[in-house]
């Protein structure tokens, strides 16, 4: 793979933002970022863009916000570009197999648990509820199953008394982002 791969990034929320920031700082700026659509927020129900979209716009990174991935046609930028690799960090939607097969070297996922433990959409909260003293981060190759692909690397972070799901999401994104950039170098 070229030293500057064309990367497709899927993510929403603080974990994804931290991973994207680490990638950007390491010189792995995605060619396209896929995130959730703008949504109505607050008492006055104002249409608001996700933070990740606002950050990408400041950095000149194109953003794509499909309602449903399963309905995308061949004219979608996911299929019209030829990506070397895709990254998923806290996207929150199942990625259909036709999209999983689109990038030449597949998908890497940043998941905030020591897989195979705590699969699924809320691993940070589940680990806190179980009273764990440390939280895990896994970088894995994504497949059609639910967090079931091969694990490339894992790490642990201590949970402190003052930590919340929110602070841990950011910490996991920071550590996971660093782990991911190291994986991309050797992937």
Coordinates of N, CA and C in Angstrom, one line a residue:
X1 N 0.8 -1.2 0.0 CA 0.0 0.0 0.0 C 0.9 1.2 0.0
X2 N 0.5 2.3 -0.7 CA 1.1 3.5 -0.8 C 1.3 4.1 0.6
X3 N 2.3 5.0 0.8 CA 2.5 5.6 2.1 C 1.4 6.5 2.5
X4 N 0.7 7.0 1.6 CA -0.5 7.8 1.9 C -1.8 7.1 1.3
X5 N -2.3 6.2 2.1 CA -3.5 5.4 1.6 C -4.7 6.3 1.5
X6 N -5.6 6.0 0.6 CA -6.9 6.6 0.5 C -7.8 6.0 1.6
X7 N -8.2 6.7 2.6 CA -8.9 6.1 3.7 C -10.3 6.7 3.8
X8 N -11.3 5.7 4.0 CA -12.7 6.0 4.2 C -12.9 5.9 5.7
X9 N -13.5 6.9 6.3 CA -13.7 6.9 7.8 C -15.2 6.9 8.1
X10 N -15.6 6.0 9.0 CA -17.0 6.0 9.5 C -17.0 6.3 11.0
X11 N -17.7 7.3 11.5 CA -17.7 7.6 12.9 C -18.6 8.7 13.3
X12 N -19.0 8.7 14.6 CA -19.8 9.8 15.2 C -19.5 9.8 16.7
X13 N -19.4 11.0 17.2 CA -19.3 11.1 18.7 C -17.8 11.3 19.1
X14 N -17.6 11.4 20.4 CA -16.3 11.8 21.0 C -15.2 10.7 20.7
X15 N -15.5 9.4 20.7 CA -14.5 8.4 20.5 C -14.1 8.6 19.0
X16 N -15.0 8.7 18.1 CA -14.6 8.8 16.7 C -13.8 10.1 16.4
X17 N -14.2 11.2 17.1 CA -13.5 12.5 16.9 C -12.1 12.4 17.4
X18 N -11.9 11.7 18.5 CA -10.5 11.5 19.0 C -9.7 10.6 18.1
X19 N -10.3 9.6 17.6 CA -9.6 8.7 16.6 C -9.2 9.5 15.3
X20 N -10.2 10.2 14.8 CA -10.0 11.0 13.6 C -8.8 12.1 13.8
X21 N -8.8 12.7 15.0 CA -7.8 13.7 15.3 C -6.4 13.0 15.3
X22 N -6.3 11.8 15.9 CA -5.0 11.1 16.0 C -4.6 10.7 14.6
X23 N -5.5 10.3 13.7 CA -5.2 10.0 12.3 C -4.7 11.2 11.6
X24 N -5.4 12.3 11.8 CA -5.0 13.6 11.1 C -3.6 14.0 11.5
X25 N -3.3 13.9 12.8 CA -2.0 14.3 13.4 C -0.9 13.4 12.9
X26 N -1.2 12.2 12.6 CA -0.2 11.2 12.1 C -0.1 11.2 10.6
X27 N -0.8 12.1 9.9 CA -0.7 12.2 8.5 C -1.6 11.3 7.7
X28 N -2.6 10.6 8.4 CA -3.5 9.7 7.7 C -4.9 10.4 7.6
X29 N -5.0 11.5 6.9 CA -6.2 12.2 6.8 C -7.1 11.4 5.8
X30 N -8.3 11.1 6.3 CA -9.3 10.4 5.4 C -9.6 11.2 4.2
X31 N -9.9 10.5 3.1 CA -10.4 11.1 1.8 C -11.8 11.5 2.0
X32 N -12.6 10.7 2.8 CA -14.0 10.9 3.0 C -14.4 10.4 4.4
X33 N -15.2 11.2 5.1 CA -15.7 10.9 6.4 C -17.2 10.7 6.3
X34 N -17.7 9.5 6.8 CA -19.1 9.2 6.8 C -19.6 9.3 8.2
X35 N -20.6 10.1 8.5 CA -21.1 10.3 9.8 C -22.7 10.4 9.7
X36 N -23.3 10.5 10.9 CA -24.8 10.5 10.9 C -25.3 11.9 10.3
X37 N -26.5 11.9 9.9 CA -27.1 13.1 9.3 C -27.2 14.2 10.4
X38 N -27.3 15.4 10.0 CA -27.6 16.5 10.9 C -29.0 16.1 11.6
X39 N -29.1 16.6 12.8 CA -30.3 16.2 13.6 C -30.9 17.4 14.3
X40 N -32.2 17.3 14.7 CA -32.8 18.4 15.5 C -32.4 18.3 16.9
X41 N -31.9 19.4 17.5 CA -31.3 19.4 18.8 C -31.9 20.5 19.6
X42 N -32.1 20.3 20.9 CA -32.5 21.4 21.8 C -34.0 21.6 21.9
X43 N -34.3 22.5 22.8 CA -35.7 22.9 23.0 C -36.4 23.5 21.8
X44 N -35.6 24.2 20.9 CA -36.1 24.8 19.7 C -36.0 23.9 18.5
X45 N -35.5 22.7 18.7 CA -35.3 21.7 17.6 C -34.6 22.3 16.4
X46 N -33.4 22.9 16.7 CA -32.6 23.4 15.6 C -31.8 22.3 14.9
X47 N -31.8 22.4 13.5 CA -31.0 21.4 12.8 C -29.6 21.7 13.0
X48 N -28.9 20.6 13.6 CA -27.5 20.8 14.0 C -26.6 19.7 13.4
X49 N -25.5 20.1 12.9 CA -24.5 19.1 12.4 C -23.7 18.5 13.5
X50 N -23.3 17.2 13.4 CA -22.5 16.6 14.3 C -21.2 17.3 14.5
X51 N -20.5 17.3 15.6 CA -19.2 17.9 15.8 C -18.2 17.5 14.8
X52 N -18.2 16.2 14.5 CA -17.2 15.6 13.6 C -17.3 16.3 12.2
X53 N -18.6 16.6 11.8 CA -18.8 17.2 10.5 C -18.2 18.6 10.5
X54 N -18.5 19.4 11.6 CA -17.9 20.7 11.7 C -16.4 20.7 11.7
X55 N -15.8 19.8 12.4 CA -14.3 19.7 12.4 C -13.8 19.4 11.0
X56 N -14.4 18.4 10.4 CA -14.0 18.1 9.0 C -14.1 19.3 8.0
X57 N -15.2 20.0 8.2 CA -15.3 21.2 7.3 C -14.2 22.2 7.5
X58 N -13.8 22.4 8.8 CA -12.7 23.3 9.1 C -11.3 22.8 8.4
X59 N -11.2 21.5 8.4 CA -10.0 20.9 7.8 C -10.0 20.6 6.3
X60 N -11.2 20.8 5.7 CA -11.4 20.6 4.3 C -11.5 19.1 3.9
X61 N -12.0 18.3 4.9 CA -12.3 16.9 4.6 C -13.7 16.7 4.2
X62 N -14.0 16.1 3.0 CA -15.4 15.9 2.6 C -16.1 15.0 3.6
X63 N -17.4 15.3 3.8 CA -18.3 14.5 4.7 C -19.5 14.0 3.9
X64 N -19.8 12.8 4.2 CA -21.0 12.2 3.6 C -21.9 11.7 4.7
X65 N -23.2 12.0 4.6 CA -24.2 11.7 5.7 C -25.4 11.0 5.2
X66 N -25.3 9.7 4.8 CA -26.4 9.0 4.4 C -27.4 8.6 5.5
X67 N -28.7 8.6 5.2 CA -29.7 8.2 6.1 C -29.5 6.7 6.4
X68 N -29.4 5.9 5.3 CA -29.3 4.4 5.5 C -28.2 3.9 4.5
X69 N -27.3 3.1 5.1 CA -26.2 2.5 4.3 C -26.7 1.4 3.3
X70 N -27.7 0.7 3.7 CA -28.2 -0.4 2.9 C -28.9 0.0 1.6
X71 N -29.3 1.3 1.5 CA -30.0 1.8 0.4 C -29.0 2.5 -0.6
X72 N -27.7 2.5 -0.3 CA -26.8 3.3 -1.2 C -26.7 2.6 -2.6
X73 N -26.7 3.4 -3.6 CA -26.5 2.9 -4.9 C -25.0 3.1 -5.4
X74 N -24.7 2.6 -6.6 CA -23.4 2.6 -7.1 C -22.8 4.1 -7.3
X75 N -23.7 5.1 -7.3 CA -23.3 6.4 -7.5 C -22.9 7.1 -6.1
X76 N -22.9 6.3 -5.0 CA -22.5 6.8 -3.7 C -21.0 7.0 -3.7
X77 N -20.5 8.1 -3.1 CA -19.0 8.3 -3.0 C -18.3 7.1 -2.4
X78 N -19.0 6.3 -1.6 CA -18.3 5.1 -1.0 C -17.9 4.2 -2.1
X79 N -18.7 4.1 -3.2 CA -18.4 3.2 -4.3 C -17.7 3.9 -5.5
X80 N -17.9 5.2 -5.7 CA -17.2 5.8 -6.8 C -15.8 6.1 -6.6
X81 N -15.3 6.2 -5.4 CA -13.9 6.4 -5.1 C -13.3 5.0 -4.9
X82 N -12.0 4.8 -5.1 CA -11.3 3.6 -4.8 C -10.5 3.8 -3.6
X83 N -11.0 3.3 -2.4 CA -10.3 3.4 -1.2 C -9.4 2.3 -0.9
X84 N -8.3 2.6 -0.3 CA -7.3 1.5 0.1 C -7.8 0.8 1.4
X85 N -8.4 1.6 2.3 CA -8.7 1.1 3.7 C -9.9 1.9 4.2
X86 N -10.6 1.3 5.1 CA -11.7 2.0 5.8 C -11.5 1.8 7.3
X87 N -11.9 2.8 8.0 CA -11.8 2.8 9.5 C -13.2 3.1 10.1
X88 N -13.5 2.3 11.1 CA -14.8 2.5 11.8 C -14.5 2.8 13.3
X89 N -15.0 3.9 13.8 CA -14.9 4.2 15.2 C -16.2 4.8 15.7
X90 N -16.9 4.0 16.5 CA -18.2 4.4 17.1 C -19.2 5.0 16.0
X91 N -19.4 4.2 15.0 CA -20.4 4.7 14.0 C -21.8 4.4 14.4
X92 N -22.1 3.3 15.0 CA -23.4 3.1 15.5 C -24.4 2.4 14.5
X93 N -24.0 2.0 13.3 CA -24.8 1.3 12.4 C -24.1 0.1 11.8
X94 N -24.8 -0.9 11.5 CA -24.3 -2.1 10.9 C -23.8 -1.7 9.4
X95 N -22.6 -2.1 9.1 CA -22.2 -1.7 7.7 C -22.4 -3.0 6.8
X96 N -23.2 -2.8 5.8 CA -23.6 -3.9 4.9 C -22.3 -4.5 4.2
X97 N -22.5 -5.8 3.8 CA -21.3 -6.5 3.3 C -20.8 -5.9 2.0
X98 N -21.7 -5.3 1.1 CA -21.2 -4.7 -0.1 C -20.3 -3.5 0.2
X99 N -20.5 -2.8 1.3 CA -19.6 -1.7 1.7 C -18.4 -2.2 2.3
X100 N -18.5 -3.3 3.1 CA -17.3 -3.9 3.7 C -16.3 -4.4 2.7
X101 N -16.8 -4.8 1.5 CA -16.0 -5.3 0.5 C -15.4 -4.2 -0.5
X102 N -15.8 -3.0 -0.3 CA -15.4 -1.9 -1.2 C -14.0 -1.5 -1.1
X103 N -13.4 -1.3 0.1 CA -12.0 -0.9 0.2 C -11.1 -2.0 -0.1
X104 N -10.0 -1.8 -0.8 CA -9.0 -2.8 -1.2 C -8.5 -3.7 -0.1
X105 N -8.3 -3.0 1.1 CA -7.7 -3.7 2.2 C -8.7 -3.9 3.4
X106 N -9.9 -3.7 3.1 CA -11.0 -3.9 4.1 C -11.1 -2.8 5.1
X107 N -11.7 -3.1 6.3 CA -12.0 -2.2 7.3 C -11.3 -2.5 8.6
X108 N -10.8 -1.5 9.3 CA -10.3 -1.6 10.7 C -11.3 -1.0 11.6
X109 N -11.5 -1.6 12.8 CA -12.5 -1.0 13.7 C -11.7 -0.7 15.0
X110 N -12.0 0.5 15.6 CA -11.5 0.8 17.0 C -12.7 0.6 17.9
X111 N -12.5 -0.5 18.8 CA -13.6 -0.9 19.6 C -13.2 -0.7 21.1
X112 N -14.0 -0.1 22.0 CA -13.6 0.2 23.3 C -13.9 -1.0 24.3
X113 N -13.3 -2.1 24.0 CA -13.3 -3.2 25.0 C -12.3 -4.2 24.6
X114 N -12.0 -5.2 25.5 CA -11.1 -6.2 25.1 C -11.9 -7.3 24.5
X115 N -12.1 -7.2 23.2 CA -12.9 -8.3 22.5 C -12.3 -9.6 22.7
X116 N -13.0 -10.7 22.8 CA -14.4 -10.8 22.5 C -15.4 -10.3 23.6
X117 N -14.9 -9.8 24.7 CA -15.8 -9.3 25.7 C -16.4 -8.0 25.3
X118 N -17.6 -7.8 25.8 CA -18.3 -6.5 25.6 C -18.4 -6.1 24.1
X119 N -19.0 -7.0 23.4 CA -19.3 -6.7 22.0 C -20.5 -5.7 21.9
X120 N -20.8 -5.1 20.8 CA -22.0 -4.4 20.6 C -21.9 -2.9 20.8
X121 N -23.0 -2.2 20.9 CA -23.1 -0.8 20.8 C -22.7 0.0 22.1
X122 N -22.7 -0.6 23.3 CA -22.4 0.2 24.5 C -21.4 -0.5 25.4
X123 N -20.2 -0.8 24.9 CA -19.3 -1.5 25.7 C -18.7 -0.7 26.9
X124 N -18.6 0.6 26.7 CA -18.0 1.4 27.8 C -19.0 1.4 29.0
X125 N -20.2 1.7 28.8 CA -21.2 1.7 29.8 C -21.3 0.3 30.5
X126 N -21.3 -0.8 29.7 CA -21.3 -2.1 30.3 C -20.2 -2.4 31.2
X127 N -19.0 -2.0 30.8 CA -17.8 -2.2 31.6 C -17.9 -1.4 32.9
X128 N -18.4 -0.2 32.9 CA -18.6 0.6 34.1 C -19.6 -0.1 35.0
X129 N -20.7 -0.5 34.4 CA -21.8 -1.2 35.2 C -21.3 -2.5 35.9
X130 N -20.3 -3.1 35.2 CA -19.8 -4.4 35.8 C -18.7 -4.1 36.8
X131 N -18.4 -2.8 37.1 CA -17.4 -2.4 38.1 C -15.9 -2.7 37.8
X132 N -15.6 -2.8 36.5 CA -14.2 -3.1 36.1 C -13.3 -2.0 36.5
X133 N -12.0 -2.3 36.8 CA -11.0 -1.3 37.2 C -10.2 -0.8 36.0
X134 N -10.4 -1.5 34.9 CA -9.7 -1.0 33.6 C -10.6 -1.4 32.4
X135 N -10.5 -0.5 31.4 CA -11.2 -0.7 30.2 C -10.3 -1.1 29.1
X136 N -10.8 -1.8 28.1 CA -10.0 -2.2 27.0 C -10.3 -1.5 25.7
X137 N -9.3 -1.6 24.8 CA -9.4 -1.1 23.5 C -8.9 -2.1 22.5
X138 N -9.6 -2.4 21.5 CA -9.2 -3.4 20.5 C -9.2 -2.8 19.1
X139 N -8.2 -3.1 18.3 CA -8.2 -2.7 16.9 C -8.4 -4.1 16.2
X140 N -9.4 -4.2 15.4 CA -9.8 -5.4 14.7 C -10.1 -5.2 13.3
X141 N -10.0 -6.3 12.5 CA -10.4 -6.3 11.1 C -11.9 -6.5 11.2
X142 N -12.7 -5.7 10.5 CA -14.1 -5.8 10.5 C -14.6 -6.9 9.5
X143 N -15.6 -7.7 10.0 CA -16.2 -8.6 9.0 C -17.7 -8.4 9.2
X144 N -18.5 -9.3 8.6 CA -19.9 -9.2 8.5 C -20.6 -9.5 9.9
X145 N -19.9 -10.1 10.8 CA -20.4 -10.4 12.2 C -20.4 -9.2 13.1
X146 N -20.9 -9.3 14.3 CA -20.9 -8.2 15.3 C -19.6 -8.3 16.1
X147 N -18.7 -7.4 15.8 CA -17.4 -7.4 16.5 C -16.7 -8.7 16.6
X148 N -16.7 -9.4 15.4 CA -16.2 -10.8 15.4 C -15.0 -11.1 14.6
X149 N -14.4 -10.0 13.9 CA -13.3 -10.2 13.1 C -12.0 -10.4 13.8
X150 N -10.9 -10.7 13.1 CA -9.6 -10.9 13.8 C -9.1 -9.7 14.5
X151 N -8.6 -9.9 15.7 CA -8.1 -8.8 16.6 C -6.6 -8.6 16.2
X152 N -6.2 -7.3 15.9 CA -4.9 -7.0 15.6 C -4.0 -6.6 16.8
X153 N -4.6 -5.8 17.7 CA -3.9 -5.3 18.8 C -4.9 -4.9 19.9
X154 N -4.5 -5.0 21.2 CA -5.4 -4.6 22.3 C -4.5 -3.9 23.3
X155 N -5.2 -3.1 24.1 CA -4.6 -2.3 25.2 C -5.6 -2.1 26.3
X156 N -5.1 -1.7 27.5 CA -5.9 -1.4 28.6 C -5.7 0.0 29.1
X157 N -6.7 0.6 29.7 CA -6.6 1.9 30.4 C -7.3 1.7 31.7
X158 N -6.6 2.3 32.8 CA -7.2 2.2 34.1 C -8.4 3.1 34.2
X159 N -9.4 2.7 34.9 CA -10.6 3.5 35.2 C -10.4 4.1 36.5
X160 N -10.5 5.4 36.6 CA -10.3 6.2 37.8 C -11.7 6.5 38.4
X161 N -11.8 6.8 39.7 CA -13.0 7.1 40.4 C -13.8 8.2 39.7
X162 N -13.1 9.2 39.2 CA -13.8 10.4 38.6 C -14.2 10.1 37.1
X163 N -13.8 9.0 36.5 CA -14.2 8.7 35.2 C -15.7 8.4 35.0
X164 N -16.2 8.9 33.9 CA -17.5 8.6 33.5 C -17.5 8.0 32.1
X165 N -18.6 7.6 31.6 CA -18.7 7.0 30.2 C -18.2 8.0 29.2
X166 N -18.5 9.3 29.5 CA -18.0 10.4 28.6 C -16.5 10.6 28.6
X167 N -15.9 10.6 29.8 CA -14.5 10.8 29.8 C -13.7 9.5 29.3
X168 N -14.3 8.4 29.5 CA -13.7 7.1 29.0 C -13.8 7.0 27.5
X169 N -14.9 7.5 27.0 CA -15.0 7.5 25.5 C -13.9 8.3 24.8
X170 N -13.6 9.5 25.4 CA -12.6 10.3 24.9 C -11.2 9.6 25.0
X171 N -10.9 9.1 26.3 CA -9.7 8.4 26.5 C -9.5 7.2 25.6
X172 N -10.5 6.4 25.4 CA -10.5 5.3 24.5 C -10.2 5.7 23.1
X173 N -10.8 6.8 22.7 CA -10.5 7.4 21.3 C -9.1 7.8 21.1
X174 N -8.5 8.5 22.2 CA -7.2 8.9 22.1 C -6.2 7.7 22.0
X175 N -6.3 6.8 22.9 CA -5.5 5.6 22.9 C -5.7 4.8 21.7
X176 N -7.0 4.6 21.4 CA -7.3 3.8 20.2 C -6.8 4.4 18.9
X177 N -6.9 5.7 18.8 CA -6.4 6.5 17.7 C -4.9 6.3 17.5
X178 N -4.1 6.3 18.6 CA -2.7 6.1 18.5 C -2.4 4.6 18.1
X179 N -3.1 3.7 18.7 CA -3.0 2.3 18.3 C -3.3 2.1 16.8
X180 N -4.3 2.7 16.3 CA -4.8 2.6 14.9 C -3.7 3.1 14.0
X181 N -3.1 4.3 14.3 CA -2.1 4.8 13.4 C -0.9 3.9 13.3
X182 N -0.6 3.3 14.4 CA 0.6 2.3 14.4 C 0.2 1.1 13.5
X183 N -1.0 0.7 13.6 CA -1.5 -0.5 12.8 C -1.5 -0.1 11.3
X184 N -1.9 1.1 11.0 CA -2.0 1.5 9.6 C -0.6 1.5 9.0
X185 N 0.4 1.9 9.8 CA 1.8 2.0 9.3 C 2.3 0.6 8.8
X186 N 1.8 -0.5 9.5 CA 2.3 -1.8 9.2 C 1.2 -2.7 8.5
X187 N 0.1 -2.1 8.2 CA -1.0 -2.9 7.7 C -0.9 -3.2 6.2

